[in-house]
GROMACS .gro file of N, CA and C in nm:
model
  333
    1MET      N    1   8.200  17.612   0.794
    1MET     CA    2   8.315  17.532   0.816
    1MET      C    3   8.267  17.425   0.711
    2ALA      N    4   8.395  17.439   0.594
    2ALA     CA    5   8.375  17.327   0.519
    2ALA      C    6   8.407  17.127   0.562
    3SER      N    7   8.318  17.086   0.477
    3SER     CA    8   8.280  16.926   0.537
    3SER      C    9   8.462  16.881   0.515
    4ASN      N   10   8.457  16.788   0.574
    4ASN     CA   11   8.670  16.708   0.553
    4ASN      C   12   8.633  16.598   0.522
    5PRO      N   13   8.696  16.625   0.362
    5PRO     CA   14   8.708  16.524   0.289
    5PRO      C   15   8.785  16.374   0.364
    6ILE      N   16   8.829  16.399   0.455
    6ILE     CA   17   8.930  16.303   0.488
    6ILE      C   18   8.901  16.139   0.515
    7PRO      N   19   8.771  16.164   0.642
    7PRO     CA   20   8.719  16.043   0.674
    7PRO      C   21   8.639  15.927   0.518
    8ALA      N   22   8.645  16.020   0.456
    8ALA     CA   23   8.563  15.928   0.307
    8ALA      C   24   8.714  15.883   0.207
    9LEU      N   25   8.795  15.965   0.194
    9LEU     CA   26   8.938  15.918   0.181
    9LEU      C   27   9.007  15.758   0.263
   10LEU      N   28   8.978  15.795   0.391
   10LEU     CA   29   8.988  15.671   0.465
   10LEU      C   30   8.981  15.584   0.465
   11GLU      N   31   8.820  15.589   0.412
   11GLU     CA   32   8.697  15.441   0.388
   11GLU      C   33   8.754  15.428   0.241
   12GLN      N   34   8.784  15.482   0.111
   12GLN     CA   35   8.794  15.447   0.009
   12GLN      C   36   8.905  15.354   0.011
   13ILE      N   37   9.056  15.386   0.116
   13ILE     CA   38   9.161  15.364   0.103
   13ILE      C   39   9.162  15.199   0.168
   14ASP      N   40   9.077  15.244   0.283
   14ASP     CA   41   9.017  15.033   0.389
   14ASP      C   42   8.955  14.969   0.267
   15GLN      N   43   8.898  14.983   0.125
   15GLN     CA   44   8.816  14.919   0.074
   15GLN      C   45   8.926  14.924  -0.024
   16LEU      N   46   9.041  14.959  -0.085
   16LEU     CA   47   9.153  14.928  -0.130
   16LEU      C   48   9.200  14.793  -0.118
   17LEU      N   49   9.225  14.841   0.069
   17LEU     CA   50   9.326  14.744   0.131
   17LEU      C   51   9.274  14.599   0.166
   18THR      N   52   9.116  14.640   0.135
   18THR     CA   53   9.079  14.506   0.186
   18THR      C   54   8.992  14.433   0.083
   19ALA      N   55   9.006  14.502  -0.047
   19ALA     CA   56   8.954  14.451  -0.182
   19ALA      C   57   9.060  14.327  -0.234
   20SER      N   58   8.995  14.208  -0.285
   20SER     CA   59   9.049  14.073  -0.364
   20SER      C   60   9.045  14.105  -0.510
   21SER      N   61   9.083  14.216  -0.579
   21SER     CA   62   9.087  14.257  -0.676
   21SER      C   63   9.206  14.204  -0.752
   22SER      N   64   9.231  14.140  -0.922
   22SER     CA   65   9.325  14.102  -0.906
   22SER      C   66   9.418  14.217  -0.943
   23PRO      N   67   9.571  14.148  -0.963
   23PRO     CA   68   9.675  14.294  -1.006
   23PRO      C   69   9.662  14.264  -1.123
   24ASP      N   70   9.624  14.179  -1.216
   24ASP     CA   71   9.580  14.228  -1.371
   24ASP      C   72   9.474  14.296  -1.408
   25GLU      N   73   9.405  14.319  -1.308
   25GLU     CA   74   9.311  14.435  -1.370
   25GLU      C   75   9.342  14.609  -1.390
   26PRO      N   76   9.391  14.650  -1.553
   26PRO     CA   77   9.459  14.792  -1.557
   26PRO      C   78   9.370  14.851  -1.427
   27ALA      N   79   9.251  14.889  -1.435
   27ALA     CA   80   9.255  14.938  -1.295
   27ALA      C   81   9.276  14.966  -1.181
   28THR      N   82   9.283  14.880  -1.161
   28THR     CA   83   9.345  14.859  -0.990
   28THR      C   84   9.491  14.930  -0.948
   29LEU      N   85   9.552  14.942  -1.057
   29LEU     CA   86   9.700  15.009  -1.031
   29LEU      C   87   9.659  15.124  -1.029
   30ALA      N   88   9.579  15.192  -1.131
   30ALA     CA   89   9.602  15.279  -1.154
   30ALA      C   90   9.470  15.400  -1.021
   31ARG      N   91   9.386  15.275  -0.955
   31ARG     CA   92   9.278  15.366  -0.897
   31ARG      C   93   9.384  15.336  -0.746
   32LEU      N   94   9.469  15.268  -0.756
   32LEU     CA   95   9.595  15.279  -0.630
   32LEU      C   96   9.655  15.405  -0.637
   33GLU      N   97   9.699  15.427  -0.769
   33GLU     CA   98   9.774  15.561  -0.775
   33GLU      C   99   9.694  15.685  -0.724
   34ARG      N  100   9.603  15.682  -0.851
   34ARG     CA  101   9.490  15.786  -0.801
   34ARG      C  102   9.470  15.852  -0.634
   35THR      N  103   9.435  15.688  -0.557
   35THR     CA  104   9.430  15.743  -0.408
   35THR      C  105   9.513  15.758  -0.345
   36LEU      N  106   9.654  15.731  -0.373
   36LEU     CA  107   9.753  15.786  -0.303
   36LEU      C  108   9.784  15.922  -0.335
   37THR      N  109   9.753  15.959  -0.464
   37THR     CA  110   9.774  16.121  -0.512
   37THR      C  111   9.686  16.147  -0.429
   38ASP      N  112   9.588  16.178  -0.420
   38ASP     CA  113   9.482  16.273  -0.369
   38ASP      C  114   9.493  16.222  -0.219
   39GLY      N  115   9.535  16.123  -0.163
   39GLY     CA  116   9.562  16.104   0.003
   39GLY      C  117   9.698  16.215   0.030
   40TYR      N  118   9.831  16.218  -0.093
   40TYR     CA  119   9.923  16.257  -0.029
   40TYR      C  120   9.895  16.469  -0.068
   41ALA      N  121   9.808  16.462  -0.140
   41ALA     CA  122   9.753  16.635  -0.149
   41ALA      C  123   9.659  16.636  -0.016
   42HIS      N  124   9.615  16.549   0.005
   42HIS     CA  125   9.516  16.644   0.099
   42HIS      C  126   9.572  16.603   0.270
   43ALA      N  127   9.749  16.539   0.262
   43ALA     CA  128   9.810  16.518   0.393
   43ALA      C  129   9.909  16.699   0.429
   44LEU      N  130   9.907  16.728   0.245
   44LEU     CA  131   9.980  16.857   0.218
   44LEU      C  132   9.922  16.972   0.263
   45SER      N  133   9.799  16.963   0.230
   45SER     CA  134   9.685  17.039   0.258
   45SER      C  135   9.657  17.091   0.376
   46LEU      N  136   9.662  16.962   0.473
   46LEU     CA  137   9.672  16.927   0.636
   46LEU      C  138   9.806  17.017   0.681
   47GLU      N  139   9.909  16.962   0.643
   47GLU     CA  140  10.005  17.015   0.698
   47GLU      C  141   9.996  17.212   0.662
   48ALA      N  142  10.000  17.192   0.541
   48ALA     CA  143  10.000  17.352   0.567
   48ALA      C  144   9.862  17.439   0.587
   49GLU      N  145   9.745  17.404   0.688
   49GLU     CA  146   9.698  17.435   0.782
   49GLU      C  147   9.698  17.411   0.881
   50GLN      N  148   9.806  17.334   0.938
   50GLN     CA  149   9.846  17.313   1.083
   50GLN      C  150   9.977  17.406   1.073
   51LEU      N  151  10.020  17.479   0.955
   51LEU     CA  152  10.141  17.550   0.981
   51LEU      C  153  10.140  17.745   1.016
   52ARG      N  154  10.006  17.734   0.940
   52ARG     CA  155   9.928  17.864   0.895
   52ARG      C  156   9.839  17.861   1.058
   53LEU      N  157   9.791  17.735   1.167
   53LEU     CA  158   9.802  17.763   1.298
   53LEU      C  159   9.854  17.776   1.367
   54GLU      N  160  10.012  17.730   1.380
   54GLU     CA  161  10.077  17.746   1.437
   54GLU      C  162  10.082  17.880   1.409
   55ARG      N  163  10.135  17.952   1.304
   55ARG     CA  164  10.170  18.112   1.292
   55ARG      C  165  10.089  18.197   1.365
   56ARG      N  166   9.962  18.179   1.372
   56ARG     CA  167   9.870  18.235   1.464
   56ARG      C  168   9.905  18.255   1.569
   57MET      N  169   9.882  18.124   1.596
   57MET     CA  170   9.926  18.062   1.744
   57MET      C  171  10.074  18.157   1.833
   58THR      N  172  10.163  18.137   1.698
   58THR     CA  173  10.250  18.254   1.749
   58THR      C  174  10.197  18.461   1.768
   59GLU      N  175  10.120  18.447   1.651
   59GLU     CA  176  10.102  18.601   1.683
   59GLU      C  177  10.015  18.587   1.772
   60LEU      N  178   9.864  18.520   1.809
   60LEU     CA  179   9.830  18.579   1.918
   60LEU      C  180   9.896  18.551   2.048
   61ALA      N  181   9.998  18.466   2.092
   61ALA     CA  182  10.059  18.464   2.181
   61ALA      C  183  10.159  18.608   2.190
   62ALA      N  184  10.195  18.685   2.042
   62ALA     CA  185  10.248  18.807   2.105
   62ALA      C  186  10.182  18.906   2.131
   63GLU      N  187  10.067  18.931   2.098
   63GLU     CA  188  10.045  19.014   2.111
   63GLU      C  189   9.852  19.006   2.259
   64LEU      N  190   9.940  18.942   2.306
   64LEU     CA  191   9.857  18.916   2.443
   64LEU      C  192   9.860  19.004   2.560
   65HIS      N  193   9.974  19.045   2.541
   65HIS     CA  194   9.978  19.202   2.645
   65HIS      C  195   9.860  19.319   2.588
   66ASP      N  196   9.880  19.282   2.465
   66ASP     CA  197   9.772  19.416   2.355
   66ASP      C  198   9.633  19.421   2.391
   67GLY      N  199   9.566  19.481   2.386
   67GLY     CA  200   9.415  19.428   2.371
   67GLY      C  201   9.310  19.350   2.422
   68ASN      N  202   9.281  19.318   2.393
   68ASN     CA  203   9.174  19.193   2.474
   68ASN      C  204   9.257  19.095   2.529
   69ARG      N  205   9.310  19.091   2.623
   69ARG     CA  206   9.342  18.931   2.664
   69ARG      C  207   9.271  18.835   2.682
   70GLU      N  208   9.161  18.853   2.735
   70GLU     CA  209   9.022  18.742   2.727
   70GLU      C  210   9.010  18.682   2.610
   71GLN      N  211   8.946  18.767   2.506
   71GLN     CA  212   8.947  18.707   2.421
   71GLN      C  213   9.042  18.610   2.336
   72LYS      N  214   9.176  18.756   2.363
   72LYS     CA  215   9.313  18.672   2.242
   72LYS      C  216   9.338  18.488   2.348
   73ALA      N  217   9.309  18.504   2.473
   73ALA     CA  218   9.326  18.382   2.562
   73ALA      C  219   9.221  18.262   2.504
   74LYS      N  220   9.069  18.316   2.484
   74LYS     CA  221   9.044  18.188   2.434
   74LYS      C  222   9.058  18.123   2.239
   75GLU      N  223   9.109  18.246   2.190
   75GLU     CA  224   9.133  18.203   2.064
   75GLU      C  225   9.279  18.119   2.084
   76LEU      N  226   9.355  18.158   2.121
   76LEU     CA  227   9.468  18.038   2.136
   76LEU      C  228   9.430  17.932   2.192
   77VAL      N  229   9.353  17.911   2.314
   77VAL     CA  230   9.288  17.753   2.300
   77VAL      C  231   9.215  17.717   2.186
   78GLN      N  232   9.109  17.783   2.132
   78GLN     CA  233   9.118  17.739   1.971
   78GLN      C  234   9.171  17.657   1.901
   79VAL      N  235   9.282  17.778   1.901
   79VAL     CA  236   9.391  17.709   1.763
   79VAL      C  237   9.489  17.620   1.824
   80SER      N  238   9.496  17.598   1.919
   80SER     CA  239   9.579  17.466   1.995
   80SER      C  240   9.498  17.388   1.976
   81ARG      N  241   9.350  17.343   1.996
   81ARG     CA  242   9.258  17.236   1.969
   81ARG      C  243   9.314  17.165   1.823
   82ARG      N  244   9.269  17.320   1.755
   82ARG     CA  245   9.284  17.242   1.575
   82ARG      C  246   9.390  17.215   1.512
   83ILE      N  247   9.526  17.276   1.591
   83ILE     CA  248   9.682  17.194   1.577
   83ILE      C  249   9.670  17.090   1.600
   84SER      N  250   9.589  17.059   1.780
   84SER     CA  251   9.608  16.879   1.757
   84SER      C  252   9.544  16.792   1.719
   85LEU      N  253   9.401  16.820   1.677
   85LEU     CA  254   9.340  16.758   1.574
   85LEU      C  255   9.385  16.722   1.431
   86ALA      N  256   9.467  16.844   1.385
   86ALA     CA  257   9.520  16.889   1.255
   86ALA      C  258   9.632  16.766   1.240
   87GLY      N  259   9.726  16.785   1.354
   87GLY     CA  260   9.825  16.700   1.402
   87GLY      C  261   9.777  16.547   1.400
   88ALA      N  262   9.634  16.493   1.505
   88ALA     CA  263   9.644  16.380   1.498
   88ALA      C  264   9.612  16.341   1.372
   89GLU      N  265   9.486  16.423   1.258
   89GLU     CA  266   9.464  16.344   1.115
   89GLU      C  267   9.578  16.324   1.081
   90ILE      N  268   9.666  16.367   1.042
   90ILE     CA  269   9.789  16.408   0.926
   90ILE      C  270   9.842  16.249   1.028
   91GLU      N  271   9.863  16.239   1.100
   91GLU     CA  272   9.917  16.122   1.160
   91GLU      C  273   9.847  15.983   1.081
   92ARG      N  274   9.736  15.989   1.129
   92ARG     CA  275   9.638  15.900   1.072
   92ARG      C  276   9.653  15.882   0.894
   93LEU      N  277   9.650  15.975   0.867
   93LEU     CA  278   9.606  15.960   0.753
   93LEU      C  279   9.779  15.952   0.659
   94ARG      N  280   9.868  15.955   0.712
   94ARG     CA  281   9.993  15.904   0.691
   94ARG      C  282  10.020  15.791   0.709
   95GLY      N  283   9.951  15.759   0.818
   95GLY     CA  284   9.988  15.595   0.848
   95GLY      C  285   9.896  15.540   0.721
   96THR      N  286   9.735  15.524   0.722
   96THR     CA  287   9.717  15.481   0.581
   96THR      C  288   9.754  15.498   0.466
   97LEU      N  289   9.851  15.562   0.482
   97LEU     CA  290   9.903  15.601   0.302
   97LEU      C  291  10.008  15.497   0.317
   98SER      N  292  10.081  15.489   0.451
   98SER     CA  293  10.238  15.414   0.421
   98SER      C  294  10.127  15.240   0.395
   99ARG      N  295  10.066  15.282   0.452
   99ARG     CA  296  10.015  15.125   0.399
   99ARG      C  297   9.990  15.088   0.259
  100LEU      N  298   9.894  15.197   0.202
  100LEU     CA  299   9.832  15.178   0.067
  100LEU      C  300   9.983  15.159  -0.007
  101ARG      N  301  10.036  15.272  -0.002
  101ARG     CA  302  10.174  15.244  -0.077
  101ARG      C  303  10.228  15.114  -0.045
  102ALA      N  304  10.229  15.083   0.052
  102ALA     CA  305  10.244  14.946   0.077
  102ALA      C  306  10.157  14.818  -0.030
  103HIS      N  307  10.080  14.864   0.001
  103HIS     CA  308  10.013  14.754  -0.138
  103HIS      C  309  10.027  14.756  -0.225
  104ALA      N  310  10.035  14.899  -0.282
  104ALA     CA  311  10.078  14.936  -0.457
  104ALA      C  312  10.160  14.897  -0.477
  105THR      N  313  10.215  14.938  -0.362
  105THR     CA  314  10.435  14.799  -0.446
  105THR      C  315  10.411  14.691  -0.478
  106ALA      N  316  10.311  14.568  -0.357
  106ALA     CA  317  10.308  14.490  -0.380
  106ALA      C  318  10.236  14.434  -0.537
  107VAL      N  319  10.071  14.493  -0.508
  107VAL     CA  320  10.034  14.511  -0.645
  107VAL      C  321  10.135  14.506  -0.797
  108ARG      N  322  10.224  14.629  -0.787
  108ARG     CA  323  10.318  14.627  -0.900
  108ARG      C  324  10.401  14.500  -0.913
  109ALA      N  325  10.449  14.475  -0.825
  109ALA     CA  326  10.575  14.357  -0.856
  109ALA      C  327  10.460  14.169  -0.860
  110THR      N  328  10.334  14.184  -0.875
  110THR     CA  329  10.300  14.107  -0.911
  110THR      C  330  10.216  14.088  -1.070
  111ALA      N  331  10.220  14.293  -1.062
  111ALA     CA  332  10.142  14.295  -1.246
  111ALA      C  333  10.247  14.233  -1.359
   0.00000   0.00000   0.00000
């Protein structure tokens, strides 16, 4: 399983939200924009994964009557858990990105 970049991204966003840097610093707005872009890219990736998992769940449900029901039922449970985790992660990330977007708007207004 690949490492999850979301916790590091959320930490970076929290640092940007609590930093007392001046909006006059050229790097400030650029860093905010880059982090927003990275964050939304991760959110889209998570949403794509969630859709892929939902399709897999539909396939498994349709195949329950074929073959090994116990194995398919176990996979359904695993897929369901992964969908729930992805949904929670998407919600958390989007909420944090919303706060960062508002912060970036405020920084732009004072620049």
